[in-house]
GROMACS .gro file of C-alpha atoms in nm:
model
  233
    1MET     CA    1  -0.743   1.951  -3.994
    2GLY     CA    2  -0.945   1.653  -3.883
    3ASP     CA    3  -0.654   1.419  -3.961
    4ILE     CA    4  -0.439   1.617  -3.714
    5LEU     CA    5  -0.701   1.636  -3.439
    6ILE     CA    6  -0.757   1.260  -3.423
    7PRO     CA    7  -0.400   1.163  -3.319
    8ILE     CA    8  -0.386   1.466  -3.086
    9GLY     CA    9  -0.707   1.346  -2.920
   10ILE     CA   10  -0.572   0.992  -2.887
   11LEU     CA   11  -0.251   1.121  -2.727
   12ALA     CA   12  -0.454   1.336  -2.488
   13ILE     CA   13  -0.663   1.037  -2.382
   14ILE     CA   14  -0.349   0.827  -2.328
   15GLY     CA   15  -0.197   1.108  -2.123
   16ILE     CA   16  -0.508   1.131  -1.905
   17LEU     CA   17  -0.511   0.755  -1.849
   18ILE     CA   18  -0.144   0.754  -1.747
   19TYR     CA   19  -0.208   1.042  -1.508
   20VAL     CA   20  -0.505   0.863  -1.350
   21ILE     CA   21  -0.304   0.541  -1.309
   22VAL     CA   22  -0.017   0.728  -1.143
   23VAL     CA   23  -0.248   0.920  -0.908
   24VAL     CA   24  -0.447   0.610  -0.811
   25GLY     CA   25  -0.125   0.414  -0.754
   26ARG     CA   26   0.012   0.684  -0.526
   27ARG     CA   27  -0.309   0.696  -0.327
   28GLN     CA   28  -0.311   0.319  -0.286
   29ARG     CA   29   0.051   0.318  -0.167
   30ALA     CA   30  -0.021   0.600   0.077
   31ALA     CA   31  -0.323   0.411   0.213
   32THR     CA   32  -0.119   0.092   0.256
   33ARG     CA   33   0.162   0.285   0.424
   34ALA     CA   34  -0.090   0.429   0.668
   35VAL     CA   35  -0.207   0.074   0.753
   36PHE     CA   36   0.144  -0.041   0.846
   37ARG     CA   37   0.210   0.275   1.046
   38ALA     CA   38  -0.117   0.242   1.234
   39PHE     CA   39  -0.046  -0.122   1.311
   40ALA     CA   40   0.300  -0.034   1.444
   41GLU     CA   41   0.151   0.231   1.671
   42ARG     CA   42  -0.123  -0.002   1.793
   43ALA     CA   43   0.118  -0.288   1.866
   44GLY     CA   44   0.400  -0.075   2.010
   45LEU     CA   45   0.639  -0.172   1.730
   46GLU     CA   46   0.896   0.020   1.526
   47TYR     CA   47   0.807   0.144   1.177
   48VAL     CA   48   1.047   0.243   0.897
   49MET     CA   49   0.947   0.339   0.544
   50THR     CA   50   1.234   0.150   0.376
   51ASP     CA   51   1.392  -0.170   0.503
   52ALA     CA   52   1.729  -0.135   0.673
   53ALA     CA   53   1.783  -0.509   0.715
   54ALA     CA   54   1.505  -0.667   0.925
   55ALA     CA   55   1.270  -0.774   0.641
   56ARG     CA   56   1.544  -0.902   0.411
   57GLU     CA   57   1.717  -1.091   0.687
   58PHE     CA   58   1.390  -1.255   0.794
   59ALA     CA   59   1.274  -1.348   0.441
   60ARG     CA   60   1.612  -1.463   0.310
   61ASP     CA   61   1.588  -1.795   0.122
   62MET     CA   62   1.206  -1.784   0.113
   63ASP     CA   63   1.033  -1.827  -0.223
   64GLY     CA   64   0.894  -1.511  -0.382
   65ILE     CA   65   0.896  -1.291  -0.075
   66GLY     CA   66   1.271  -1.344  -0.041
   67GLN     CA   67   1.351  -1.222  -0.392
   68PHE     CA   68   1.526  -0.885  -0.373
   69VAL     CA   69   1.675  -0.850  -0.721
   70SER     CA   70   1.503  -0.824  -1.059
   71PRO     CA   71   1.684  -0.835  -1.397
   72SER     CA   72   1.469  -0.546  -1.521
   73LEU     CA   73   1.415  -0.345  -1.199
   74GLY     CA   74   1.745  -0.406  -1.022
   75THR     CA   75   1.750  -0.414  -0.643
   76LEU     CA   76   1.409  -0.444  -0.477
   77VAL     CA   77   1.393  -0.331  -0.116
   78PRO     CA   78   1.093  -0.408   0.109
   79GLU     CA   79   0.898  -0.107   0.233
   80ASP     CA   80   0.674  -0.017   0.527
   81VAL     CA   81   0.864  -0.241   0.765
   82VAL     CA   82   0.727  -0.299   1.115
   83SER     CA   83   0.947  -0.487   1.363
   84GLY     CA   84   0.997  -0.558   1.732
   85VAL     CA   85   0.858  -0.793   1.996
   86PHE     CA   86   0.484  -0.860   1.993
   87GLU     CA   87   0.305  -1.097   2.231
   88GLY     CA   88   0.643  -1.223   2.345
   89ARG     CA   89   0.775  -1.314   1.999
   90PRO     CA   90   1.013  -1.131   1.760
   91VAL     CA   91   0.802  -1.021   1.464
   92VAL     CA   92   0.831  -0.834   1.137
   93ALA     CA   93   0.570  -0.712   0.888
   94PHE     CA   94   0.644  -0.554   0.553
   95ARG     CA   95   0.531  -0.479   0.201
   96HIS     CA   96   0.739  -0.607  -0.088
   97MET     CA   97   0.721  -0.621  -0.467
   98THR     CA   98   0.881  -0.882  -0.692
   99ARG     CA   99   0.891  -0.925  -1.066
  100PHE     CA  100   0.923  -1.281  -1.192
  101ALA     CA  101   0.892  -1.182  -1.559
  102GLU     CA  102   0.809  -0.874  -1.763
  103ASP     CA  103   0.438  -0.956  -1.741
  104GLU     CA  104   0.434  -1.094  -1.385
  105THR     CA  105   0.479  -0.848  -1.102
  106ARG     CA  106   0.345  -0.916  -0.756
  107GLU     CA  107   0.304  -0.720  -0.433
  108TRP     CA  108   0.329  -0.905  -0.103
  109PHE     CA  109   0.197  -0.819   0.244
  110VAL     CA  110   0.396  -1.028   0.489
  111ALA     CA  111   0.376  -1.100   0.862
  112GLY     CA  112   0.671  -1.292   1.004
  113VAL     CA  113   0.729  -1.450   1.344
  114GLU     CA  114   1.032  -1.622   1.497
  115ALA     CA  115   0.943  -1.940   1.684
  116PRO     CA  116   1.122  -2.043   2.005
  117VAL     CA  117   1.229  -2.370   1.836
  118THR     CA  118   1.293  -2.501   1.487
  119ILE     CA  119   0.962  -2.588   1.323
  120ALA     CA  120   1.070  -2.736   0.990
  121VAL     CA  121   1.383  -2.735   0.779
  122ARG     CA  122   1.200  -2.597   0.477
  123SER     CA  123   0.829  -2.609   0.398
  124ALA     CA  124   0.525  -2.419   0.275
  125VAL     CA  125   0.151  -2.468   0.321
  126GLN     CA  126  -0.106  -2.356   0.066
  127PHE     CA  127  -0.465  -2.314   0.186
  128GLN     CA  128  -0.657  -2.369  -0.136
  129LYS     CA  129  -1.023  -2.363  -0.223
  130PRO     CA  130  -1.155  -2.714  -0.293
  131ARG     CA  131  -1.098  -2.827  -0.650
  132SER     CA  132  -0.884  -2.524  -0.729
  133SER     CA  133  -0.547  -2.555  -0.903
  134VAL     CA  134  -0.247  -2.614  -0.677
  135ARG     CA  135  -0.003  -2.485  -0.937
  136THR     CA  136   0.226  -2.203  -0.826
  137SER     CA  137   0.479  -1.992  -1.012
  138TYR     CA  138   0.704  -1.919  -0.715
  139LEU     CA  139   0.691  -2.203  -0.458
  140LYS     CA  140   0.973  -2.429  -0.570
  141ASP     CA  141   0.931  -2.745  -0.365
  142PRO     CA  142   0.726  -3.052  -0.463
  143ILE     CA  143   0.406  -3.155  -0.289
  144ALA     CA  144   0.473  -3.364   0.022
  145LYS     CA  145   0.112  -3.399   0.137
  146GLU     CA  146  -0.243  -3.293   0.049
  147ALA     CA  147  -0.542  -3.293   0.283
  148GLU     CA  148  -0.899  -3.164   0.308
  149ARG     CA  149  -0.949  -2.966   0.628
  150ALA     CA  150  -1.208  -2.710   0.745
  151GLY     CA  151  -1.343  -2.660   0.395
  152LEU     CA  152  -0.995  -2.598   0.252
  153HIS     CA  153  -0.760  -2.805   0.040
  154LEU     CA  154  -0.422  -2.796   0.215
  155VAL     CA  155  -0.105  -2.851   0.015
  156VAL     CA  156   0.217  -2.906   0.209
  157ARG     CA  157   0.532  -2.848   0.004
  158ALA     CA  158   0.885  -2.948   0.103
  159PRO     CA  159   1.197  -3.097  -0.059
  160THR     CA  160   1.120  -3.418   0.135
  161PRO     CA  161   0.850  -3.514   0.391
  162ASP     CA  162   1.117  -3.507   0.662
  163ASP     CA  163   1.194  -3.143   0.578
  164ALA     CA  164   0.830  -3.054   0.652
  165GLY     CA  165   0.859  -3.194   1.004
  166PRO     CA  166   0.538  -3.158   1.209
  167LEU     CA  167   0.352  -3.006   0.913
  168MET     CA  168   0.291  -3.364   0.799
  169GLN     CA  169   0.076  -3.430   1.108
  170ASP     CA  170  -0.301  -3.440   1.060
  171ASP     CA  171  -0.391  -3.279   1.394
  172LEU     CA  172  -0.156  -2.988   1.327
  173LEU     CA  173  -0.305  -2.935   0.980
  174ASP     CA  174  -0.654  -2.944   1.136
  175ALA     CA  175  -0.561  -2.660   1.372
  176LEU     CA  176  -0.394  -2.452   1.099
  177ALA     CA  177  -0.689  -2.495   0.863
  178GLU     CA  178  -0.934  -2.392   1.134
  179ARG     CA  179  -0.742  -2.067   1.187
  180ALA     CA  180  -0.696  -2.005   0.815
  181SER     CA  181  -1.066  -2.055   0.738
  182SER     CA  182  -1.161  -1.774   0.978
  183LEU     CA  183  -0.956  -1.509   0.796
  184PRO     CA  184  -1.112  -1.258   0.553
  185PHE     CA  185  -0.854  -1.368   0.294
  186ARG     CA  186  -0.686  -1.694   0.197
  187PRO     CA  187  -0.339  -1.717   0.353
  188GLU     CA  188  -0.022  -1.904   0.271
  189ILE     CA  189   0.275  -1.978   0.496
  190GLN     CA  190   0.642  -2.055   0.447
  191ILE     CA  191   0.878  -2.190   0.712
  192ARG     CA  192   1.255  -2.192   0.723
  193GLY     CA  193   1.388  -2.330   1.050
  194ASN     CA  194   1.227  -2.119   1.324
  195ARG     CA  195   1.105  -1.845   1.088
  196LEU     CA  196   0.741  -1.850   0.977
  197ALA     CA  197   0.603  -1.604   0.722
  198ALA     CA  198   0.233  -1.562   0.645
  199TYR     CA  199   0.081  -1.357   0.364
  200PRO     CA  200  -0.239  -1.337   0.157
  201ALA     CA  201  -0.210  -1.599  -0.115
  202SER     CA  202  -0.398  -1.417  -0.390
  203ARG     CA  203  -0.187  -1.225  -0.640
  204ASN     CA  204  -0.442  -0.941  -0.633
  205ALA     CA  205  -0.476  -0.931  -0.254
  206SER     CA  206  -0.488  -0.605  -0.062
  207LEU     CA  207  -0.505  -0.512   0.305
  208ASP     CA  208  -0.829  -0.328   0.373
  209GLY     CA  209  -0.736  -0.156   0.696
  210VAL     CA  210  -0.521  -0.215   1.001
  211ASP     CA  211  -0.754  -0.489   1.131
  212GLN     CA  212  -0.661  -0.713   0.838
  213LEU     CA  213  -0.288  -0.665   0.897
  214ALA     CA  214  -0.347  -0.739   1.265
  215ALA     CA  215  -0.541  -1.054   1.168
  216LEU     CA  216  -0.254  -1.165   0.943
  217MET     CA  217   0.000  -1.116   1.223
  218GLN     CA  218  -0.224  -1.296   1.471
  219PHE     CA  219  -0.255  -1.588   1.230
  220ALA     CA  220   0.125  -1.604   1.198
  221LEU     CA  221   0.160  -1.603   1.577
  222GLU     CA  222  -0.099  -1.879   1.615
  223ALA     CA  223   0.061  -2.082   1.337
  224VAL     CA  224   0.396  -2.061   1.518
  225ARG     CA  225   0.239  -2.170   1.845
  226ILE     CA  226   0.058  -2.461   1.680
  227ALA     CA  227   0.354  -2.576   1.470
  228SER     CA  228   0.605  -2.549   1.754
  229GLY     CA  229   0.402  -2.771   1.984
  230GLY     CA  230   0.161  -2.534   2.156
  231GLY     CA  231  -0.146  -2.711   2.023
  232ALA     CA  232  -0.481  -2.555   1.934
  233ARG     CA  233  -0.643  -2.306   2.165
   0.00000   0.00000   0.00000
């Protein structure tokens, strides 16, 4: 009898753990969805639960956040999409999941802004902690420049320095680092032409309330203004 009860007990424990994981996951998704909805209402923007086109069109050709197909999961569609015009600029915010390998799945929280002019052909900026690794599993371009600014180690990536455009300038990096260092999370940005996307850099990042999503969007707006020639405020 005891030999039968042991595997039954193990299966029961496994079942309980799976149930808890599912319930917790649903609660976390519902909480995140509420954050995006609240931000849309606060900013006077449109909210849709599943992307129609805005998020995918904005993030096309961007590393990681622009990946919408997985060999194991099939088509991956961004969710909780907020879009419209905010502070005079076309913006989009969304949640997206990508799977790079069977053991590497990542959730992204993205704020995107369209600049009035082309900023850079193709570039990314990592805002790293000093002496931390600059390795990345998704940013594809080589390092074009590294600099220490505002207590952060900045890594500019681009196919060539010319592709990074003004992101190679020290005064611009100073202004970006100052803004990045004031956030409650470490950001990262990618630029394609006049499109700038900002998102928390940590793989395990989360958005703890609408204020953090608002801070991310404000950082993206300020980064666009700085990088497109508006200077530091």
